[in-house]
PDB file of C-alpha atoms in Angstrom:
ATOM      1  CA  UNK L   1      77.048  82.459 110.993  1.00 55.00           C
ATOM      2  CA  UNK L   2      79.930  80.434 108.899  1.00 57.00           C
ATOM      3  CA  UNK L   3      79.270  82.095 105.871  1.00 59.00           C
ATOM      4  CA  UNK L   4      79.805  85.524 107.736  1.00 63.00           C
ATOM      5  CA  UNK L   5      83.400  83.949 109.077  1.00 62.00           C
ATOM      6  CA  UNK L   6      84.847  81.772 105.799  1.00 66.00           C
ATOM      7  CA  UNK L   7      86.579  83.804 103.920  1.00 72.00           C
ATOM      8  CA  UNK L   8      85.646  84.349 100.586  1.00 74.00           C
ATOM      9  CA  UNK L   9      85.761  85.547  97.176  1.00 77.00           C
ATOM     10  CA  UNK L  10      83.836  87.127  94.317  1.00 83.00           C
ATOM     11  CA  UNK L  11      83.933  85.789  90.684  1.00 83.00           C
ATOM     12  CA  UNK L  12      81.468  86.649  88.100  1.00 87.00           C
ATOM     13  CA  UNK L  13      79.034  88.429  90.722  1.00 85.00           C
ATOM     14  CA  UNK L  14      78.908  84.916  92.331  1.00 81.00           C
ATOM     15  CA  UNK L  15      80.142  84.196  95.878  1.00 76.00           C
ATOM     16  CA  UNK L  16      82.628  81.327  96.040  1.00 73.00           C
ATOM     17  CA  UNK L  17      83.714  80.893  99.860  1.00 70.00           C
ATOM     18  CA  UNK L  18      87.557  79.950 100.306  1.00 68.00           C
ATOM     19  CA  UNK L  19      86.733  77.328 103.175  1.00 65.00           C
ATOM     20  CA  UNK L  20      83.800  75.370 104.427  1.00 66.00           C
ATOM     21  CA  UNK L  21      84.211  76.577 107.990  1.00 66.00           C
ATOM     22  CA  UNK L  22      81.612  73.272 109.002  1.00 73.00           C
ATOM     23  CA  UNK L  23      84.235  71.331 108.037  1.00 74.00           C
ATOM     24  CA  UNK L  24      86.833  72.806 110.432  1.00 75.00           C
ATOM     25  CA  UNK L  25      84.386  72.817 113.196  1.00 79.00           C
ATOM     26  CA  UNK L  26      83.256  68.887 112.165  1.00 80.00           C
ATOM     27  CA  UNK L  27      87.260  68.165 112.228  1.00 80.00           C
ATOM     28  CA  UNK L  28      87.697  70.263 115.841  1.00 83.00           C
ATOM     29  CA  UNK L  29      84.840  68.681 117.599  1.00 84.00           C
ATOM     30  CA  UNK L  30      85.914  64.968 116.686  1.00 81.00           C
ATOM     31  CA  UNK L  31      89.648  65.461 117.247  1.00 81.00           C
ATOM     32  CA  UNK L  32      88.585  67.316 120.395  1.00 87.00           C
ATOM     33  CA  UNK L  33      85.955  65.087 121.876  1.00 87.00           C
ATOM     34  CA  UNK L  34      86.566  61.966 119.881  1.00 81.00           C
ATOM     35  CA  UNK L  35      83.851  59.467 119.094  1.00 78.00           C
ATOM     36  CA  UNK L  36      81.428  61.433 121.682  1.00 86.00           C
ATOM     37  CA  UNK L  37      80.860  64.097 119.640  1.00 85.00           C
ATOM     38  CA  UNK L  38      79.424  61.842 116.430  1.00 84.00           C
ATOM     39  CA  UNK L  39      76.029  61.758 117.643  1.00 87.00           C
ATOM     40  CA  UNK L  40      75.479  66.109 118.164  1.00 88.00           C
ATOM     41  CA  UNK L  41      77.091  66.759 114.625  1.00 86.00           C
ATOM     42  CA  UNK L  42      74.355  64.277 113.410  1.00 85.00           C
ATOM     43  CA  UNK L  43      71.984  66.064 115.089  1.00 88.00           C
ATOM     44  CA  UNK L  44      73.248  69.744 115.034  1.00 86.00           C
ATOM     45  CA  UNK L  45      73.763  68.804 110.981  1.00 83.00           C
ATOM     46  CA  UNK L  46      69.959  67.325 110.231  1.00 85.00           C
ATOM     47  CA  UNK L  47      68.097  70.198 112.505  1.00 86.00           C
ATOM     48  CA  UNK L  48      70.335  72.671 110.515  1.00 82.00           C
ATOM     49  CA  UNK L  49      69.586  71.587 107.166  1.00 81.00           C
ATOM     50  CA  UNK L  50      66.322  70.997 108.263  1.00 84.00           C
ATOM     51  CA  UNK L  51      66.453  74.841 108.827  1.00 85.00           C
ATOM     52  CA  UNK L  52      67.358  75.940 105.823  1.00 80.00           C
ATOM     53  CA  UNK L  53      66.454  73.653 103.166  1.00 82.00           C
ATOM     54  CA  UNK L  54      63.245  71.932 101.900  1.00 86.00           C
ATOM     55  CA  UNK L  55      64.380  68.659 101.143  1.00 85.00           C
ATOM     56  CA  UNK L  56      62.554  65.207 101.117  1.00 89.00           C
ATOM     57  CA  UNK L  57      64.418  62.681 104.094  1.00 87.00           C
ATOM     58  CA  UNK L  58      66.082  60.737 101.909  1.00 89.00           C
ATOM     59  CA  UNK L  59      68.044  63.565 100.947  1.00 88.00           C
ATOM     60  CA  UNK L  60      68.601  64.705 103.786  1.00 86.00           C
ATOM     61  CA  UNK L  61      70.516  61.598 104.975  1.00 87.00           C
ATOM     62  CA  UNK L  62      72.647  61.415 102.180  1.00 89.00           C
ATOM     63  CA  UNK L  63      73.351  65.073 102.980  1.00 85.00           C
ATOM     64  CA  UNK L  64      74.005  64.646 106.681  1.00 85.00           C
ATOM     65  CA  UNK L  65      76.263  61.234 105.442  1.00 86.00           C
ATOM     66  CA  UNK L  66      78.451  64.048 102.638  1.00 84.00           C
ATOM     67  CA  UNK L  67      78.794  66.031 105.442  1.00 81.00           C
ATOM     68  CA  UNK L  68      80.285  63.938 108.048  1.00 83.00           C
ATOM     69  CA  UNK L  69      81.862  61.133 106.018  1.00 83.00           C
ATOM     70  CA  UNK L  70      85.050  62.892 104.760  1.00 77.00           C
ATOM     71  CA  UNK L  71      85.531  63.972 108.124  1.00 77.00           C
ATOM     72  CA  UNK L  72      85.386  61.046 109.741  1.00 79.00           C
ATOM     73  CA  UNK L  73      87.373  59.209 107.639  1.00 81.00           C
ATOM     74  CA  UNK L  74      90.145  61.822 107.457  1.00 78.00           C
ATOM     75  CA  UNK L  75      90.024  61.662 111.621  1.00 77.00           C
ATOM     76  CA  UNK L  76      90.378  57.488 110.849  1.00 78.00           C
ATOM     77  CA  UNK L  77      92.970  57.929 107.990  1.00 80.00           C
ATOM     78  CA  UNK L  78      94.943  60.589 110.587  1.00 76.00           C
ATOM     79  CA  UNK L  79      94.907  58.171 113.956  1.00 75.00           C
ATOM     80  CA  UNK L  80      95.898  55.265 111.802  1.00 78.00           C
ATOM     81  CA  UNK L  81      98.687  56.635 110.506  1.00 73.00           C
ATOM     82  CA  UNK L  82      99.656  57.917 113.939  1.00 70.00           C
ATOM     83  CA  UNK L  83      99.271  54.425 115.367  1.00 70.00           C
ATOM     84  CA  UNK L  84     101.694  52.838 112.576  1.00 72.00           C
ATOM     85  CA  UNK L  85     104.204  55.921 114.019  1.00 74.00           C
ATOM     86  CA  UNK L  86     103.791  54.585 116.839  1.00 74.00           C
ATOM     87  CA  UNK L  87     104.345  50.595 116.643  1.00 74.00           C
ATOM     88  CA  UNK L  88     107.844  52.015 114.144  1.00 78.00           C
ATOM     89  CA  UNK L  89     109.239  53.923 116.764  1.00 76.00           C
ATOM     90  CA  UNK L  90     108.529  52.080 120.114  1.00 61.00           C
TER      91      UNK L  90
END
């Protein structure tokens, strides 16, 4: 289904998509739902890849850990910086 949504381009009769819509929905559920929604993108992440690729479980993990690591630590890198607003201005 997110490869029907990203937008994306053609180059060299390859696909390239524009945006990894995962990533926005990774980046929605955390700032949404906070540290409760850590556990079902582990989850909804492993029985996807599961899915659709044939990989051995040690790959798998370090997929599943790509996936979600960026996004977590943008969501840490975005609430610290909020929190240093915070102590500067009150």
């Amino acid at each position: 289904m997110a490869r029907f949504l990203s937008p994306e381009t053609v180059i060299d009769g390859n696909a390239i998509y524009l945006a990894w819509l995962p990533l926005c929905v990774i980046l929605s559920m955390l700032l949404l739902f906070g540290r409760h929604a850590v556990l079902p993108l582990i989850l909804a992440f492993t029985v996807t890849n599961t899915w659709f690729m044939s990989l051995p479980f040690r790959q798998h993990l370090v997929l599943v850990f790509c996936q979600l690591s960026k996004a977590l630590a943008l969501i840490r890198w975005l609430l610290s910086s909020v929190r240093q607003t915070i102590r500067t201005c009150g």
